[in-house]
CSV table of C-alpha atoms in Angstrom, one decimal:
chain,number,residue,atom,x,y,z
A,167,MET,CA,-35.7,11.7,47.9
A,168,ILE,CA,-32.6,12.1,45.7
A,169,LYS,CA,-31.4,8.7,44.5
A,170,ALA,CA,-27.8,9.8,44.2
A,171,ARG,CA,-25.7,11.7,46.7
A,172,VAL,CA,-24.2,15.1,45.5
A,173,ILE,CA,-21.1,15.9,47.6
A,174,PRO,CA,-18.8,19.0,47.5
A,175,ALA,CA,-15.2,18.0,47.2
A,176,LEU,CA,-12.9,20.7,48.6
A,177,LEU,CA,-9.2,20.8,48.0
A,178,LEU,CA,-6.9,22.0,50.9
A,179,LYS,CA,-3.5,23.5,50.4
A,180,ASP,CA,-1.4,25.4,53.0
A,181,GLU,CA,-4.6,25.8,55.3
A,182,GLY,CA,-6.6,27.4,52.4
A,183,LEU,CA,-8.9,26.1,49.8
A,184,VAL,CA,-7.8,25.9,46.3
A,185,LYS,CA,-9.2,24.7,43.0
A,186,THR,CA,-7.2,23.0,40.4
A,187,ARG,CA,-7.6,22.2,36.7
A,188,LYS,CA,-6.3,18.7,35.6
A,189,PHE,CA,-4.6,18.6,39.0
A,190,ASN,CA,-2.5,21.6,38.0
A,191,ARG,CA,-2.4,25.4,38.8
A,192,PRO,CA,-4.2,25.6,42.2
A,193,GLN,CA,-6.1,28.8,42.5
A,194,TYR,CA,-6.9,30.2,45.9
A,195,ILE,CA,-10.6,30.0,46.8
A,196,GLY,CA,-10.9,31.1,50.4
A,197,ASP,CA,-10.9,30.1,54.0
A,198,PRO,CA,-12.2,26.6,54.6
A,199,ILE,CA,-14.0,27.5,58.0
A,200,ASN,CA,-16.0,30.1,56.3
A,201,THR,CA,-16.7,27.9,53.4
A,202,VAL,CA,-17.9,25.1,55.8
A,203,ARG,CA,-20.3,27.7,57.4
A,204,ILE,CA,-21.9,28.5,54.1
A,205,PHE,CA,-22.3,24.9,53.4
A,206,ASN,CA,-24.0,24.5,56.7
A,207,GLU,CA,-26.4,27.3,55.6
A,208,LEU,CA,-27.1,25.5,52.4
A,209,GLU,CA,-27.7,22.2,54.3
A,210,VAL,CA,-25.3,20.1,52.2
A,211,ASP,CA,-25.6,16.4,53.2
A,212,GLU,CA,-21.8,15.6,53.1
A,213,LEU,CA,-18.5,17.2,52.5
A,214,ILE,CA,-15.2,15.7,51.4
A,215,PHE,CA,-11.8,17.5,52.0
A,216,LEU,CA,-8.8,16.5,50.1
A,217,ASP,CA,-5.3,17.8,51.2
A,218,ILE,CA,-3.5,17.9,47.7
A,219,GLY,CA,0.0,18.6,49.3
A,220,ALA,CA,0.1,16.1,52.1
A,221,SER,CA,1.0,12.9,50.2
A,222,PRO,CA,3.3,14.4,47.6
A,223,GLN,CA,5.1,16.1,50.5
A,224,ALA,CA,5.1,12.9,52.6
A,225,ARG,CA,3.6,14.7,55.6
A,226,SER,CA,0.9,14.2,58.0
A,227,PRO,CA,-2.5,16.0,57.8
A,228,ASP,CA,-2.8,19.5,59.3
A,229,LEU,CA,-4.8,18.4,62.3
A,230,LYS,CA,-5.3,21.9,63.6
A,231,ILE,CA,-7.3,23.1,60.5
A,232,LEU,CA,-9.2,19.7,60.3
A,233,ARG,CA,-10.1,20.0,64.0
A,234,GLU,CA,-11.5,23.5,63.3
A,235,ILE,CA,-13.4,22.2,60.3
A,236,ALA,CA,-14.9,19.3,62.3
A,237,ASN,CA,-16.0,21.6,65.1
A,238,GLU,CA,-17.7,23.9,62.8
A,239,CYS,CA,-19.3,21.4,60.4
A,240,PHE,CA,-22.9,20.2,60.9
A,241,MET,CA,-22.8,17.4,58.2
A,242,PRO,CA,-20.7,14.1,57.8
A,243,LEU,CA,-17.1,14.7,56.8
A,244,GLY,CA,-14.7,12.7,54.8
A,245,TYR,CA,-10.9,13.5,54.6
A,246,GLY,CA,-8.1,12.4,52.4
A,247,GLY,CA,-4.3,13.2,52.1
A,248,GLY,CA,-1.2,12.0,54.1
A,249,LEU,CA,-2.8,9.0,55.6
A,250,PHE,CA,0.0,6.6,55.8
A,251,ASN,CA,-0.5,4.7,59.0
A,252,PHE,CA,-3.2,3.7,61.5
A,253,GLU,CA,-2.4,6.2,64.2
A,254,VAL,CA,-2.8,9.1,61.7
A,255,VAL,CA,-6.0,7.6,60.5
A,256,LYS,CA,-7.2,7.3,64.1
A,257,SER,CA,-6.6,10.8,64.8
A,258,ILE,CA,-8.8,11.9,61.9
A,259,PHE,CA,-11.7,9.8,63.3
A,260,ASP,CA,-10.9,11.1,66.7
A,261,ILE,CA,-11.5,14.6,65.8
A,262,GLY,CA,-14.9,13.9,64.3
A,263,PHE,CA,-14.5,12.9,60.6
A,264,GLU,CA,-16.8,10.0,59.7
A,265,LYS,CA,-14.7,8.7,56.7
A,266,VAL,CA,-11.2,8.6,55.4
A,267,VAL,CA,-10.3,8.7,51.7
A,268,LEU,CA,-7.2,6.5,50.9
A,269,ASN,CA,-5.2,6.6,47.7
A,270,THR,CA,-1.3,6.5,47.5
A,271,VAL,CA,-0.9,4.3,50.5
A,272,LEU,CA,-3.0,1.5,49.1
A,273,HIS,CA,-0.4,0.9,46.4
A,274,THR,CA,2.3,-0.1,48.8
A,275,ASN,CA,0.0,-1.5,51.5
A,276,PRO,CA,-3.2,-2.7,50.0
A,277,HIS,CA,-4.2,-4.5,53.2
A,278,PHE,CA,-4.4,-1.2,55.0
A,279,ILE,CA,-8.1,-1.1,54.2
A,280,SER,CA,-8.7,-4.3,56.4
A,281,GLU,CA,-6.6,-2.8,59.2
A,282,ILE,CA,-8.8,0.3,59.5
A,283,ALA,CA,-12.1,-1.7,58.7
A,284,GLU,CA,-11.5,-3.8,61.8
A,285,HIS,CA,-11.8,-0.8,63.9
A,286,TYR,CA,-14.3,1.6,62.1
A,287,GLY,CA,-16.0,-0.6,59.5
A,288,ASN,CA,-15.9,-0.8,55.7
A,289,GLN,CA,-18.4,2.1,55.3
A,290,ALA,CA,-15.9,4.4,56.7
A,291,ILE,CA,-13.2,3.9,54.0
A,292,VAL,CA,-13.4,5.5,50.5
A,293,ALA,CA,-10.7,4.3,48.2
A,294,ALA,CA,-9.8,7.1,45.7
A,295,ILE,CA,-8.8,6.3,42.1
A,296,ASP,CA,-7.3,9.1,40.0
A,297,VAL,CA,-7.2,8.2,36.3
A,298,LYS,CA,-5.7,9.7,33.2
A,299,LYS,CA,-5.6,8.6,29.5
A,300,ASN,CA,-2.1,7.9,28.1
A,301,PHE,CA,-0.9,8.8,24.7
A,302,TRP,CA,-2.7,5.9,23.1
A,303,GLY,CA,-6.0,6.7,24.9
A,304,HIS,CA,-5.7,4.0,27.5
A,305,TYR,CA,-6.8,4.7,31.1
A,306,GLU,CA,-4.0,4.5,33.8
A,307,VAL,CA,-4.1,5.0,37.5
A,308,TRP,CA,-2.1,7.8,39.0
A,309,THR,CA,-1.1,8.6,42.7
A,310,LEU,CA,0.6,11.4,44.6
A,311,SER,CA,-2.0,14.0,43.3
A,312,GLY,CA,-1.4,13.0,39.8
A,313,LYS,CA,2.4,13.1,39.8
A,314,ASN,CA,3.1,9.3,39.7
A,315,ASN,CA,1.8,7.0,36.9
A,316,THR,CA,1.4,3.4,38.4
A,317,LYS,CA,0.4,2.1,34.9
A,318,LYS,CA,-2.4,0.1,36.6
A,319,ASN,CA,-5.6,-0.7,34.8
A,320,PRO,CA,-8.3,1.3,36.8
A,321,VAL,CA,-11.0,-1.4,36.3
A,322,GLU,CA,-8.6,-4.2,37.7
A,323,TRP,CA,-7.5,-1.9,40.6
A,324,ALA,CA,-11.2,-0.9,41.5
A,325,ALA,CA,-12.0,-4.7,41.6
A,326,GLU,CA,-8.9,-5.3,43.9
A,327,LEU,CA,-9.8,-2.4,46.2
A,328,GLU,CA,-13.4,-3.7,46.7
A,329,GLN,CA,-12.0,-7.1,47.4
A,330,ASN,CA,-9.8,-5.6,50.1
A,331,GLY,CA,-12.8,-4.1,51.7
A,332,ALA,CA,-13.3,-0.4,50.4
A,333,GLY,CA,-16.7,0.7,51.2
A,334,GLU,CA,-16.8,3.3,48.4
A,335,ILE,CA,-14.6,4.4,45.4
A,336,LEU,CA,-14.0,8.0,44.7
A,337,LEU,CA,-13.2,8.1,40.9
A,338,THR,CA,-11.5,11.1,39.5
A,339,SER,CA,-10.8,11.8,35.9
A,340,ILE,CA,-7.7,13.9,35.9
A,341,ASP,CA,-8.3,14.8,32.2
A,342,ARG,CA,-11.7,16.3,33.1
A,343,GLU,CA,-11.0,17.7,36.6
A,344,GLY,CA,-11.8,21.5,36.6
A,345,THR,CA,-12.7,21.8,32.9
A,346,TRP,CA,-16.5,22.0,33.4
A,347,GLU,CA,-16.8,19.8,30.2
A,348,GLY,CA,-18.7,16.9,32.0
A,349,PHE,CA,-17.7,13.6,33.4
A,350,ASP,CA,-15.9,10.9,31.7
A,351,ILE,CA,-18.9,8.8,31.3
A,352,ASN,CA,-17.2,5.7,29.7
A,353,LEU,CA,-14.8,5.6,32.5
A,354,THR,CA,-17.3,6.0,35.2
A,355,ARG,CA,-19.5,3.3,33.7
A,356,LYS,CA,-16.6,0.8,33.4
A,357,ILE,CA,-15.6,1.2,37.1
A,358,SER,CA,-19.4,1.3,38.3
A,359,ASP,CA,-20.2,-1.9,36.4
A,360,ALA,CA,-17.1,-3.6,37.6
A,361,VAL,CA,-17.7,-3.2,41.3
A,362,ASN,CA,-20.6,-3.7,43.9
A,363,VAL,CA,-19.7,-0.8,46.1
A,364,PRO,CA,-20.8,2.8,45.4
A,365,VAL,CA,-18.9,4.8,42.9
A,366,ILE,CA,-18.6,8.5,43.5
A,367,ALA,CA,-17.9,10.3,40.1
A,368,HIS,CA,-15.5,13.3,40.4
A,369,GLY,CA,-14.0,15.6,37.7
A,370,GLY,CA,-15.5,17.8,35.0
A,371,CYS,CA,-19.0,18.6,36.2
A,372,GLY,CA,-20.2,22.1,34.8
A,373,LYS,CA,-23.9,21.9,35.0
A,374,ILE,CA,-26.8,20.0,36.4
A,375,SER,CA,-27.4,17.8,33.4
A,376,HIS,CA,-23.8,16.5,33.8
A,377,ILE,CA,-25.0,15.1,37.2
A,378,LYS,CA,-28.0,13.4,35.6
A,379,GLN,CA,-25.9,12.0,32.7
A,380,VAL,CA,-23.2,10.4,35.0
A,381,VAL,CA,-25.8,8.8,37.2
A,382,GLU,CA,-28.1,7.5,34.5
A,383,ASP,CA,-25.4,6.7,31.7
A,384,GLY,CA,-22.4,6.2,34.0
A,385,HIS,CA,-24.2,4.4,36.7
A,386,ALA,CA,-22.5,6.4,39.4
A,387,ALA,CA,-24.1,6.1,42.9
A,388,ALA,CA,-23.0,9.7,43.9
A,389,VAL,CA,-21.4,12.7,42.5
A,390,ALA,CA,-18.6,14.9,43.8
A,391,LEU,CA,-18.5,18.5,42.8
A,392,GLY,CA,-15.5,20.9,42.7
A,393,SER,CA,-15.6,24.0,40.4
A,394,MET,CA,-19.5,24.1,40.3
A,395,VAL,CA,-19.6,24.7,44.1
A,396,VAL,CA,-16.8,27.3,44.5
A,397,TYR,CA,-17.2,29.4,41.4
A,398,GLN,CA,-20.1,31.5,40.0
A,399,GLN,CA,-19.7,30.0,36.6
A,400,ARG,CA,-17.0,29.0,34.3
A,401,ASN,CA,-14.3,31.7,34.0
A,402,MET,CA,-16.1,33.8,36.7
A,403,GLY,CA,-15.2,34.7,40.3
A,404,VAL,CA,-15.4,32.7,43.6
A,405,LEU,CA,-18.8,32.0,44.9
A,406,VAL,CA,-19.5,29.2,47.4
A,407,ASN,CA,-22.9,27.6,46.2
A,408,PHE,CA,-24.7,24.4,45.9
A,409,PRO,CA,-27.3,23.3,43.3
A,410,ASP,CA,-31.0,23.8,44.2
A,411,LYS,CA,-32.2,20.8,46.0
A,412,GLN,CA,-35.6,20.8,44.3
A,413,HIS,CA,-33.8,20.9,41.0
A,414,LEU,CA,-31.7,18.0,41.8
A,415,GLU,CA,-34.7,16.0,43.1
A,416,SER,CA,-36.5,16.7,39.9
A,417,ILE,CA,-33.6,15.2,37.8
A,418,LEU,CA,-32.4,12.5,40.1
A,419,LYS,CA,-35.8,11.1,41.4
């Protein structure tokens, strides 16, 4: 049994999958439906889809493509992007997603979590925190796919999200995202040690040893992978893949 979940985190933009680096320069990866079919064959335990254009453009999710994804997918699904009101969230659950990932909306409506939890439970809510260091090396929380600096302290914000009822936290280091250089262990440990809900570390993974490190040293309960599951290797072409499960078990047992 693997003690930490390993989850592909896939970025949606204009009905296609893309991959970014430090939240910039989205590169087209492929069709999300074909990608889901590959992950079905690889027997991945869970998938997260994040629409990186929905919130910055103040638009609702593309329910057509999400419905196609849900119909094709064999594993539990999470979705984030453009979730600004309960009716939109309900539509995501209605088409078959098990979790919603909330970020920007929580900065203007922090009690949105409890509204959703009343109907679907806290376990169905993932609060996303996107973090970047400022000029002086201090961590700050950003929203709108890294376009808006809230100036909030991520540790304090994580504690507030837990208090409001978040079931999990998806923690992304903007500085590490897409770099293959490894997770921000210090940031992950700060957040993981400050809350009692599972923290999903995201941003920077380039090899299996990075997963082991962020779980053991960063105290992450789960790991979300981007570049590693859509590229052959760093600076090489697209190849949808997933780490060997026996290898994962050997390092995460």
